[in-house]
CSV table of C-alpha atoms and ligand atoms in Angstrom, one decimal:
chain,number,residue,atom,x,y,z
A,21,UNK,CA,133.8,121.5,110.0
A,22,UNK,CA,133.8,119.9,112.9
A,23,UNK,CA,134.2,116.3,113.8
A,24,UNK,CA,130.5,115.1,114.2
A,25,UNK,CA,129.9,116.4,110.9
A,26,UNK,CA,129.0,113.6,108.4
A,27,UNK,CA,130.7,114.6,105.3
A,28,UNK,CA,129.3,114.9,101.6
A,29,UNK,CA,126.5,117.0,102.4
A,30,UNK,CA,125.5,120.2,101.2
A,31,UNK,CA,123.7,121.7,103.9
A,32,UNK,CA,123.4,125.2,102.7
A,33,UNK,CA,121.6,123.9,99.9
A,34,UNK,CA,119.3,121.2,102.6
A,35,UNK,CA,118.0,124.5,104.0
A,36,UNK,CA,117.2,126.2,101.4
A,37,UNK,CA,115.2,123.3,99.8
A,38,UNK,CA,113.6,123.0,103.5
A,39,UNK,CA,112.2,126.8,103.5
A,40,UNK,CA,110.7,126.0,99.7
A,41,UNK,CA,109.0,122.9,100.9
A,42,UNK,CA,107.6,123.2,104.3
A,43,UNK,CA,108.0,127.6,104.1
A,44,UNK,CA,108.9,129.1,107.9
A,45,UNK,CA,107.7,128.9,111.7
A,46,UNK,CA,109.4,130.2,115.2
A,47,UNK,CA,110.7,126.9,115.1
A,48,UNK,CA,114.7,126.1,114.9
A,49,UNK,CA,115.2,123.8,112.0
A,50,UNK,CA,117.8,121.1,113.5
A,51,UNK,CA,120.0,118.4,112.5
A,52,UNK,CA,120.6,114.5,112.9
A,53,UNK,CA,123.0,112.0,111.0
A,54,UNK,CA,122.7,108.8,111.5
A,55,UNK,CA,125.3,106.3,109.2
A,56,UNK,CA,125.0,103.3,107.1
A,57,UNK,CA,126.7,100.1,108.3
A,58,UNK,CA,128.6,97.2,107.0
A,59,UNK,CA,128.6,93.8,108.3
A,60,UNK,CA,132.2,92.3,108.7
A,61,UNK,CA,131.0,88.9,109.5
A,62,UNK,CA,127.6,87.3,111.2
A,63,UNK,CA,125.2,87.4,108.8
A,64,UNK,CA,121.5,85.8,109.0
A,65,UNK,CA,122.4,85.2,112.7
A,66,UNK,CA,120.8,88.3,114.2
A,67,UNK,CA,117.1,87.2,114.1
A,68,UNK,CA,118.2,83.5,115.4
A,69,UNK,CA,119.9,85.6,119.1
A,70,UNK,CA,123.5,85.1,117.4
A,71,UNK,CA,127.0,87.0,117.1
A,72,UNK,CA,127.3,89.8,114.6
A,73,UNK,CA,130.5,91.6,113.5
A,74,UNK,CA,129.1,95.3,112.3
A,75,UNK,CA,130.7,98.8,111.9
A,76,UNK,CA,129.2,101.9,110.8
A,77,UNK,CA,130.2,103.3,107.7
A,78,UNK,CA,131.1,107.1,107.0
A,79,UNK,CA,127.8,107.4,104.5
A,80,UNK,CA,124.4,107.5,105.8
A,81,UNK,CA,121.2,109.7,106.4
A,82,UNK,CA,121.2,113.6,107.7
A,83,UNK,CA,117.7,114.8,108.7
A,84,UNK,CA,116.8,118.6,109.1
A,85,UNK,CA,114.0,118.6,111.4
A,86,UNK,CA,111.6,121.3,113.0
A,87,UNK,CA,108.3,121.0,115.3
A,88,UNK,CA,105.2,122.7,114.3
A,89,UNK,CA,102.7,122.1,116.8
A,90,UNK,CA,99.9,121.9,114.3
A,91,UNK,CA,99.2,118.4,114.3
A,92,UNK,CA,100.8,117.5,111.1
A,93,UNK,CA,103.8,115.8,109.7
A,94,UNK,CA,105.4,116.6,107.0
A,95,UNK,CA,107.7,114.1,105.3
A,96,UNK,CA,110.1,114.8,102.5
A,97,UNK,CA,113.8,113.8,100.7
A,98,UNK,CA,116.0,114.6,98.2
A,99,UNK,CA,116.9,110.9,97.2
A,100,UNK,CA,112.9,110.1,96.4
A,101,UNK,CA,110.4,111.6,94.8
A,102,UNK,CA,107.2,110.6,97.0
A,103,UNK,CA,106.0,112.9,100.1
A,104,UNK,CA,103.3,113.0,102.5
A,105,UNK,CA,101.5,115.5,104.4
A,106,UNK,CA,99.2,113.7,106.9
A,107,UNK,CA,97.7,114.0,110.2
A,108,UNK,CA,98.4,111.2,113.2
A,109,UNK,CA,95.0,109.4,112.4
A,110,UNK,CA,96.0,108.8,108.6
A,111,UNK,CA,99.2,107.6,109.6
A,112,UNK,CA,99.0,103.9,107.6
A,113,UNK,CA,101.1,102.0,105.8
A,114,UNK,CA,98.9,101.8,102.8
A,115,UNK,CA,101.8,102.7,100.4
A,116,UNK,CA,104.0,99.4,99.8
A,117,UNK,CA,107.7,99.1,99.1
A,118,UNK,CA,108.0,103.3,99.6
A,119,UNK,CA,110.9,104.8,101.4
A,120,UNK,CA,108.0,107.0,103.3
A,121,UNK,CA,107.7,103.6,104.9
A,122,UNK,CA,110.8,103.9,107.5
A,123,UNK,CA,110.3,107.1,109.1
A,124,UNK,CA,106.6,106.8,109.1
A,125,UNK,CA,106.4,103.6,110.8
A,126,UNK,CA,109.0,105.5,113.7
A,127,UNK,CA,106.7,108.0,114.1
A,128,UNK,CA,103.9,105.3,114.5
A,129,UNK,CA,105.8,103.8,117.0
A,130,UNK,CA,106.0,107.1,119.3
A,131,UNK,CA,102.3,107.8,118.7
A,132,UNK,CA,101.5,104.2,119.8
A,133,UNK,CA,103.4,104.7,122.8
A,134,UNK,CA,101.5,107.6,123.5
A,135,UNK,CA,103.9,110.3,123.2
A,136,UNK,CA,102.5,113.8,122.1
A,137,UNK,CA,104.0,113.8,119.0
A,138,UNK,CA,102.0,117.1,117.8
A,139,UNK,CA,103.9,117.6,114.4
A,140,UNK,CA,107.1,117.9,112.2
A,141,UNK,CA,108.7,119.0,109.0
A,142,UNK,CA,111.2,116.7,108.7
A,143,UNK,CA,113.7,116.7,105.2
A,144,UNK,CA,116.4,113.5,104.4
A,145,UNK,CA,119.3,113.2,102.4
A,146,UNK,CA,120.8,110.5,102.2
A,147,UNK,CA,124.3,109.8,100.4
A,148,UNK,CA,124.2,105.4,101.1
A,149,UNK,CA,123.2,103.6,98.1
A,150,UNK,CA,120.0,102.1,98.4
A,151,UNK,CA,119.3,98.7,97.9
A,152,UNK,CA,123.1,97.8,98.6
A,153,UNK,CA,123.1,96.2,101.7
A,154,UNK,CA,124.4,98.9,103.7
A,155,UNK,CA,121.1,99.8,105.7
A,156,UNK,CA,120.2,103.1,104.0
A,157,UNK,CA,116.7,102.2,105.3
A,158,UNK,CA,117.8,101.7,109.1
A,159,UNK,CA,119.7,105.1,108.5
A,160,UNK,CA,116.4,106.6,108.2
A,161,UNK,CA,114.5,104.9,111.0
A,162,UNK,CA,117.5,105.8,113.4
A,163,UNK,CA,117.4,108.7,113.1
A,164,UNK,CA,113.9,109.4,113.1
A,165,UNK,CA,113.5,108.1,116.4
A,166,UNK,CA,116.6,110.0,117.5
A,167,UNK,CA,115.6,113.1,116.6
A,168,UNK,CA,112.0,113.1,117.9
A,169,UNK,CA,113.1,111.5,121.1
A,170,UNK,CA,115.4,114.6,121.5
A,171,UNK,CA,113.2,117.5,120.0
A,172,UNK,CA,109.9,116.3,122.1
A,173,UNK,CA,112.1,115.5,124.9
A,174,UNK,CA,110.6,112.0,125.5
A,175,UNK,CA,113.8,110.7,127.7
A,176,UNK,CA,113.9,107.4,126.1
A,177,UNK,CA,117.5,105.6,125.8
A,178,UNK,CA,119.0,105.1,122.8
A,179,UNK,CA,118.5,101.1,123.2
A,180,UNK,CA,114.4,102.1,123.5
A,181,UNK,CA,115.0,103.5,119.8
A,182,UNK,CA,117.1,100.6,118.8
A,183,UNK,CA,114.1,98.5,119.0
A,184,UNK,CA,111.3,101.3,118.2
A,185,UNK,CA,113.2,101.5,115.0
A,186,UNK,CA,113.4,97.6,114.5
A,187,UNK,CA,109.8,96.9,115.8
A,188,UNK,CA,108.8,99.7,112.7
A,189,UNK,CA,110.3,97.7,110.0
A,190,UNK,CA,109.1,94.5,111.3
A,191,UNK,CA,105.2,95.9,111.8
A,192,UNK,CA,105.0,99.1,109.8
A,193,UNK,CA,107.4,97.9,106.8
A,194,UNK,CA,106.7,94.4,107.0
A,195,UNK,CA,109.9,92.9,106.8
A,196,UNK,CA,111.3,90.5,109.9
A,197,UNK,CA,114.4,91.6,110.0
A,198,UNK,CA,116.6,90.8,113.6
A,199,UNK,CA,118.2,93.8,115.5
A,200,UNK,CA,121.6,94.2,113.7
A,201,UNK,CA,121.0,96.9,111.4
A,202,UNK,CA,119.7,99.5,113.7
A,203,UNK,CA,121.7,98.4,116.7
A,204,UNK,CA,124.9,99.2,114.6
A,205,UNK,CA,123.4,102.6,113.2
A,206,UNK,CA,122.8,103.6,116.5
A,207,UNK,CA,125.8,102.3,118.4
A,208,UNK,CA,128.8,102.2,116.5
A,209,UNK,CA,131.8,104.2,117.0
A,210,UNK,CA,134.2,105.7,115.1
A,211,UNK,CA,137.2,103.3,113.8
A,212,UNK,CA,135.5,100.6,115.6
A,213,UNK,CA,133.5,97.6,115.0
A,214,UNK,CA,131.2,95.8,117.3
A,215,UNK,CA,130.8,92.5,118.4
A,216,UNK,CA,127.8,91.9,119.1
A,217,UNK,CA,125.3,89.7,121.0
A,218,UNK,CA,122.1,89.4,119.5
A,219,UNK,CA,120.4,87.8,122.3
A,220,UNK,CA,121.7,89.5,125.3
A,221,UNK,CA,122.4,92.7,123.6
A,222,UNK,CA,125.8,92.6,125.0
A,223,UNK,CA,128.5,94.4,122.9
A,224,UNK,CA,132.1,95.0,122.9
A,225,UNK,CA,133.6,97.8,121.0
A,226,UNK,CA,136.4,96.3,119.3
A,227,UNK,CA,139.2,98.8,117.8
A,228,UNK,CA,139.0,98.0,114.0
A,229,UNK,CA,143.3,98.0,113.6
A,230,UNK,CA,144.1,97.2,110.2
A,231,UNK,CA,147.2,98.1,109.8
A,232,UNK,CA,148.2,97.8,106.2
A,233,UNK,CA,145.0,96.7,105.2
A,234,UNK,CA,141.8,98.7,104.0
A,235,UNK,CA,138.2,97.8,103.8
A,236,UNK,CA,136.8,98.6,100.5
A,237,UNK,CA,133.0,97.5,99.8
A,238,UNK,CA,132.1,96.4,96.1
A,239,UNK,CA,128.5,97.1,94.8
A,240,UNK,CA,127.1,94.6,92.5
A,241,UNK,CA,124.4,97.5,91.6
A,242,UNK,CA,121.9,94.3,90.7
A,243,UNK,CA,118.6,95.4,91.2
A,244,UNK,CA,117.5,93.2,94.2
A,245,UNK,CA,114.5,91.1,93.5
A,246,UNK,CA,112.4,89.2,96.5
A,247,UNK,CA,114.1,90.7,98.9
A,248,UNK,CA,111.5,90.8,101.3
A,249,UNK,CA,109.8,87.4,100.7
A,250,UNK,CA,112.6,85.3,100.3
A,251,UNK,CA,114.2,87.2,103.3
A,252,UNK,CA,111.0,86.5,105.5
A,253,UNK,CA,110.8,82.8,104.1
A,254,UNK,CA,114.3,82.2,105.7
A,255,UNK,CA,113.3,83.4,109.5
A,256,UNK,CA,110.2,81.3,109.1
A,257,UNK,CA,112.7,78.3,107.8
A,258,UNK,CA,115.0,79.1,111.0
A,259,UNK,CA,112.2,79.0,113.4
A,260,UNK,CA,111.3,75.5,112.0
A,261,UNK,CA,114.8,74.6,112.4
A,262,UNK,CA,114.3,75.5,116.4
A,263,UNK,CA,110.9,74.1,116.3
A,264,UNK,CA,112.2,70.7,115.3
A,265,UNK,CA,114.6,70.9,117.8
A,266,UNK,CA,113.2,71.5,120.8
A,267,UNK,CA,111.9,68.7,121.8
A,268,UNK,CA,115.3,67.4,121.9
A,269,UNK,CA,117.3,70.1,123.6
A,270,UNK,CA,116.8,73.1,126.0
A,271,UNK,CA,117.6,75.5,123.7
A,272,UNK,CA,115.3,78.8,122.9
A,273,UNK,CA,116.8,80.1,119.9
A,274,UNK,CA,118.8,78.8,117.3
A,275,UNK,CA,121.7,80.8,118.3
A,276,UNK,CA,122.1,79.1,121.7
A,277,UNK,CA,122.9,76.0,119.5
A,278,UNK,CA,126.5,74.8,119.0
A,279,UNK,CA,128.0,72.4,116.1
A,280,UNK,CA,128.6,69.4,118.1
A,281,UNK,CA,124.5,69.4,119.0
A,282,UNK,CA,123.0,70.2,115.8
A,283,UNK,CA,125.6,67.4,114.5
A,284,UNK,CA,124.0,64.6,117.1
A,285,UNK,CA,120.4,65.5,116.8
A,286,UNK,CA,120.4,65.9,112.6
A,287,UNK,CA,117.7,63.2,112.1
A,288,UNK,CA,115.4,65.4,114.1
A,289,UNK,CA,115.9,67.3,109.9
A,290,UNK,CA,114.9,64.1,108.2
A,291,UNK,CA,112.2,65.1,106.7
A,292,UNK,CA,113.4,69.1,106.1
A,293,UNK,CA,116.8,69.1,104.4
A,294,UNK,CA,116.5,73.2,104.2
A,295,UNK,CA,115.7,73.5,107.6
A,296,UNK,CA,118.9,71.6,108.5
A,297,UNK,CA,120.8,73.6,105.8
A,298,UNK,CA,120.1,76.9,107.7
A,299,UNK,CA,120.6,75.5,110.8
A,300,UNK,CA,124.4,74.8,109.8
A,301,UNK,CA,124.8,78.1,108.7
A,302,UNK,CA,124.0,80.0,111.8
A,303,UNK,CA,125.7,78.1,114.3
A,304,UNK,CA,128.7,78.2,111.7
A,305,UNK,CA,128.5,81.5,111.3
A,306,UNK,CA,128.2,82.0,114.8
A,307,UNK,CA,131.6,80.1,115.8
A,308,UNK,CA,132.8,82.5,112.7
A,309,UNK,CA,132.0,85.4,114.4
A,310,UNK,CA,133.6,84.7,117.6
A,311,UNK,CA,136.7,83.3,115.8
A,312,UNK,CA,137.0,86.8,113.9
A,313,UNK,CA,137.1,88.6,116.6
A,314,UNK,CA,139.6,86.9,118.0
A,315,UNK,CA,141.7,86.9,114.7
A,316,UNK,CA,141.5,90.4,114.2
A,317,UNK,CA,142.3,91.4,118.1
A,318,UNK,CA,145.7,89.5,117.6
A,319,UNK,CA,146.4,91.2,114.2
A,320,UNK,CA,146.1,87.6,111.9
A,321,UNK,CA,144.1,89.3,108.8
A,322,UNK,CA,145.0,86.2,107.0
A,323,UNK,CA,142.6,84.1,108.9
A,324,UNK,CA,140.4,86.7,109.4
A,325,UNK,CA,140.2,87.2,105.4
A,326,UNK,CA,139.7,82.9,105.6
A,327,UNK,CA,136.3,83.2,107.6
A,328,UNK,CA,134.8,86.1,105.3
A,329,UNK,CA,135.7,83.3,102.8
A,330,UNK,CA,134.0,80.7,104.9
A,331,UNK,CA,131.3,83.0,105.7
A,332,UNK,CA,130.8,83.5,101.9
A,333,UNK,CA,130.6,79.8,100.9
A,334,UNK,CA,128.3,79.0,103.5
A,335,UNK,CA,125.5,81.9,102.9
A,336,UNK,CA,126.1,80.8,99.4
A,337,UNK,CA,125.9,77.2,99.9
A,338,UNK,CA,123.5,76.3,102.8
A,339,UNK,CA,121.5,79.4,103.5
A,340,UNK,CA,121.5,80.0,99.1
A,341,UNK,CA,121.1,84.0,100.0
A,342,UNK,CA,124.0,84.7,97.0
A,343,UNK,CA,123.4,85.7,94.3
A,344,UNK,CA,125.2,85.2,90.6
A,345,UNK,CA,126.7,88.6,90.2
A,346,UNK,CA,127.3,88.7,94.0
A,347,UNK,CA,129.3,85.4,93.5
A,348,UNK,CA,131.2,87.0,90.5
A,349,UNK,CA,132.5,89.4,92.5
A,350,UNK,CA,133.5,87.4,95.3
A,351,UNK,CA,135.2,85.1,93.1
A,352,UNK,CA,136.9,88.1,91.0
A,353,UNK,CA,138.4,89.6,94.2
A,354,UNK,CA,139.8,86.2,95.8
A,355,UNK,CA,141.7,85.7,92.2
A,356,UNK,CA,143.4,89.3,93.3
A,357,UNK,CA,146.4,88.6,95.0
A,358,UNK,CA,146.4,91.5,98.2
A,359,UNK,CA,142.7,89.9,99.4
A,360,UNK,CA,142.7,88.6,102.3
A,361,UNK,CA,139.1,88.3,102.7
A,362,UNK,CA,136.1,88.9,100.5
A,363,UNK,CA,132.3,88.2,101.4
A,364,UNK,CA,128.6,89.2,100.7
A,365,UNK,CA,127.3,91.7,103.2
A,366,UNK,CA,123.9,92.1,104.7
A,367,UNK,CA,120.8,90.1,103.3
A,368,UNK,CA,122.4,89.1,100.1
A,369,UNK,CA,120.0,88.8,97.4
A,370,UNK,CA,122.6,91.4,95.6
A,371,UNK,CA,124.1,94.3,97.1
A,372,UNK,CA,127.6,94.4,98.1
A,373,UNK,CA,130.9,92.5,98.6
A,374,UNK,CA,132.9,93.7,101.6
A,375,UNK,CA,137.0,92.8,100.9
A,376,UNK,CA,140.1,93.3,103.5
A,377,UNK,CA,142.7,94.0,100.8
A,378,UNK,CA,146.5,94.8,101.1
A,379,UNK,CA,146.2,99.2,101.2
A,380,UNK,CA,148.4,99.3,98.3
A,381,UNK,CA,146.8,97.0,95.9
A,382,UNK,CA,143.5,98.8,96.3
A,383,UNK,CA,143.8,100.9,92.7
A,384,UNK,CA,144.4,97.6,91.2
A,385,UNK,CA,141.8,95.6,92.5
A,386,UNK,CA,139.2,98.2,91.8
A,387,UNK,CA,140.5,98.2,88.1
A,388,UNK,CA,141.1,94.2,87.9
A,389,UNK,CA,137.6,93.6,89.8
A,390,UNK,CA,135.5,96.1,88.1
A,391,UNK,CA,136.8,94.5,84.6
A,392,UNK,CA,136.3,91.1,85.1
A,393,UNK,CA,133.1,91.4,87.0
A,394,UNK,CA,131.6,93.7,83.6
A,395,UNK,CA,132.6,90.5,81.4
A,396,UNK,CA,131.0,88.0,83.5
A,397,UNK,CA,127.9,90.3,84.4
A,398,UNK,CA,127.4,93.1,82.2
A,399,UNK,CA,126.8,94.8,84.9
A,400,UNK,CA,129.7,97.9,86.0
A,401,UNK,CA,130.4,97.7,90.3
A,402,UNK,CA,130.6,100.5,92.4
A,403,UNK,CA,133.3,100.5,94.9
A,404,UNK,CA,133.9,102.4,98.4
A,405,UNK,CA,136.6,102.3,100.3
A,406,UNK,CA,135.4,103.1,103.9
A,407,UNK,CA,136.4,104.0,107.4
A,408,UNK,CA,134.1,102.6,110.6
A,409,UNK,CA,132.4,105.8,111.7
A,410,UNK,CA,130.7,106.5,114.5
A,411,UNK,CA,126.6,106.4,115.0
A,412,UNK,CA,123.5,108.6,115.5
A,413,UNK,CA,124.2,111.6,116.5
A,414,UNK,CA,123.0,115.2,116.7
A,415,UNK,CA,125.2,117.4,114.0
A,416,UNK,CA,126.3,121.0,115.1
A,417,UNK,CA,124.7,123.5,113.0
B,21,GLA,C1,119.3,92.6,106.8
B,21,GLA,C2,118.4,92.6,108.1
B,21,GLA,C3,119.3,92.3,109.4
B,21,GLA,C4,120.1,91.1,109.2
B,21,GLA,C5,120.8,91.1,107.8
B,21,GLA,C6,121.5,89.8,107.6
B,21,GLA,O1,120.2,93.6,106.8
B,21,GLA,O2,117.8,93.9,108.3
B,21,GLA,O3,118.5,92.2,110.5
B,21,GLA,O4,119.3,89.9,109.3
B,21,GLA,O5,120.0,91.3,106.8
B,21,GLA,O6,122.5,89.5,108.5
């Protein structure tokens, strides 16, 4: 094996599953990965031109691939029951909440661009959990649009397919979601994370050294409800936030705003509490991100643990994305002595924890952590420990 190969795959197995599905052509059947991420810190900033803190993580989506030059796509997985054989004038997005969603609404993207797309058997497998947080679903449009872009030849950069894939889950999926998710899948690199710009699209590869400490994510494995809606209710409550502002200051996104501003201009929020509330949160979060970085670059994972905390209270608090078993968890792990840090990742609304822990207390937290979290919840967690990996990539057969 070498080292671009994503682990945990059987890919003797893929093929074969491949040849009974979509049967043979003079075709070469070839293969993509692209990863999950996490989110360290700098969350709910991304759509709002903020900081984020993500790395990739060493699960994600491998897709076997193969034109057919018969005008048809064929779309199919391991992890989901549904999929499609269609044509590029019944390409819609008619069936809601489907993972046939994310790849479909890449391949729209090309076609609408007018790329001669003229067909593909295409099979996923994906080994991130869904509905955890950790951009399974960005895993999938990645590397859609990284593998047609290579196997049609259609010379776009990989930043072009940063944003095909976003602008396919904000018009194809329907949910508004800001640039972080498929700009980490795409960019990140192994034991790494990236700090990164949301405006500018600036980044800065920053070595992820941990030194006696190990990143282990927690899975809450509550089934996430109003995801999209309530997620889609706070960007709209966010561009209020800018809307009331602006008037008052020459800023063009919320992110531009700093503490000291939003803290002389809050009677602009008299009349919208929640707007302010969200307000505080990104430009907190924001100072958090920059902050972390600078923690971790000088080796203090104390502090840095401190701002996951921060980070925590404040997506709990003010931009109320937490949820109870999420908050169980949280509070289980910071009763663990070893934690320096422990926080919700992603959209919140369930999913996962990510914790910095001591390397040797990890057996015990995942025992102590799991146990309490069951009493409280009911509910049993799931816990990976993970190392930053690198992002889309073509896989050597
Ligand atoms: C989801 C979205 C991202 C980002 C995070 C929260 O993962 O897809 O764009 O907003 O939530 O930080």
């Amino acid at each position: 094996m070498n080292a671009n190969q994503p682990s945990g795959f059987n890919v003797e197995r893929l093929l074969q599953i491949f040849h009974q599905k979509f049967g043979s052509n003079d075709n070469t059947i070839q293969q993509f990965f692209a990863p999950g991420r996490v989110n360290l810190v700098g969350d709910h900033t991304d759509y709002t031109g903020g900081f984020a803190f993500p790395c990739g993580i060493d699960s994600g989506t491998l897709l076997l691939i193969r034109r057919t030059n018969n005008n048809q796509f064929r779309l199919a997985s391991t992890n989901f029951d549904l999929s499609v054989q269609l044509s590029k004038d019944q390409i819609s997005n008619d069936k809601k909440d489907n993972w046939i969603n994310y790849p479909l609404g890449v391949v729209d993207q090309f076609v609408k661009r007018g790329f001669d797309i003229n067909g593909i058997d295409c099979l996923f497998s994906g080994n991130v959990p869904n509905g955890a947080g950790l951009s399974s679903s960005a895993s999938i449009e990645v590397v859609t649009a990284f593998a047609i872009n290579h196997i049609f030849q259609c010379q776009l950069t990989l930043m072009d397919l940063v944003k095909m894939a976003q602008a396919a889950e904000n018009d194809f999926v329907g949910m508004q979601c800001g640039i972080l998710d498929q700009f980490a899948v795409a960019m990140a690199k192994d034991n790494h994370a990236m700090f990164l710009n949301c405006k500018t699209l600036e980044y800065r590869q920053v070595p992820l050294a941990l030194n006696d400490y190990t990143i282990i994510l927690a899975n809450t494995n509550q089934r996430r409800e109003l995801n999209e809606s309530a997620y889609n209710e706070r960007v709209a409550e966010c561009e209020r936030a800018l809307q009331l502002l602006t008037p008052r200051l020459p800023i063009k996104a919320l992110g531009e705003l700093n503490e000291q501003d939003l803290a002389s201009h809050k009677k602009a929020f008299a009349n919208d509490n929640i707007a302010y509330k969200r307000a505080k949160h990104v430009v907190s979060e924001n100072a958090r991100v920059c902050a972390a970085v600078q923690a971790l670059e000088h080796g203090r994972m104390d502090e840095f643990g401190q701002i996951m905390h921060a980070s925590h209270d404040s997506l709990r608090d003010l931009y109320q994305v937490s949820s109870e078993p999420l908050d169980h968890l949280v509070n289980a792990a910071r009763a663990q002595s070893g934690v320096a840090g422990s926080r919700l990742t992603g959209a919140g609304f369930g999913g996962c924890t990510v914790n910095l822990i001591a390397k040797n207390t990890s057996e015990q937290f995942i025992r102590e952590v799991g146990q309490t979290y069951q009493e409280f919840t009911g509910l049993k967690a799931d816990f990976y420990a993970i190392s930053p990996s690198a992002g889309v990539r073509q896989v050597n057969p």
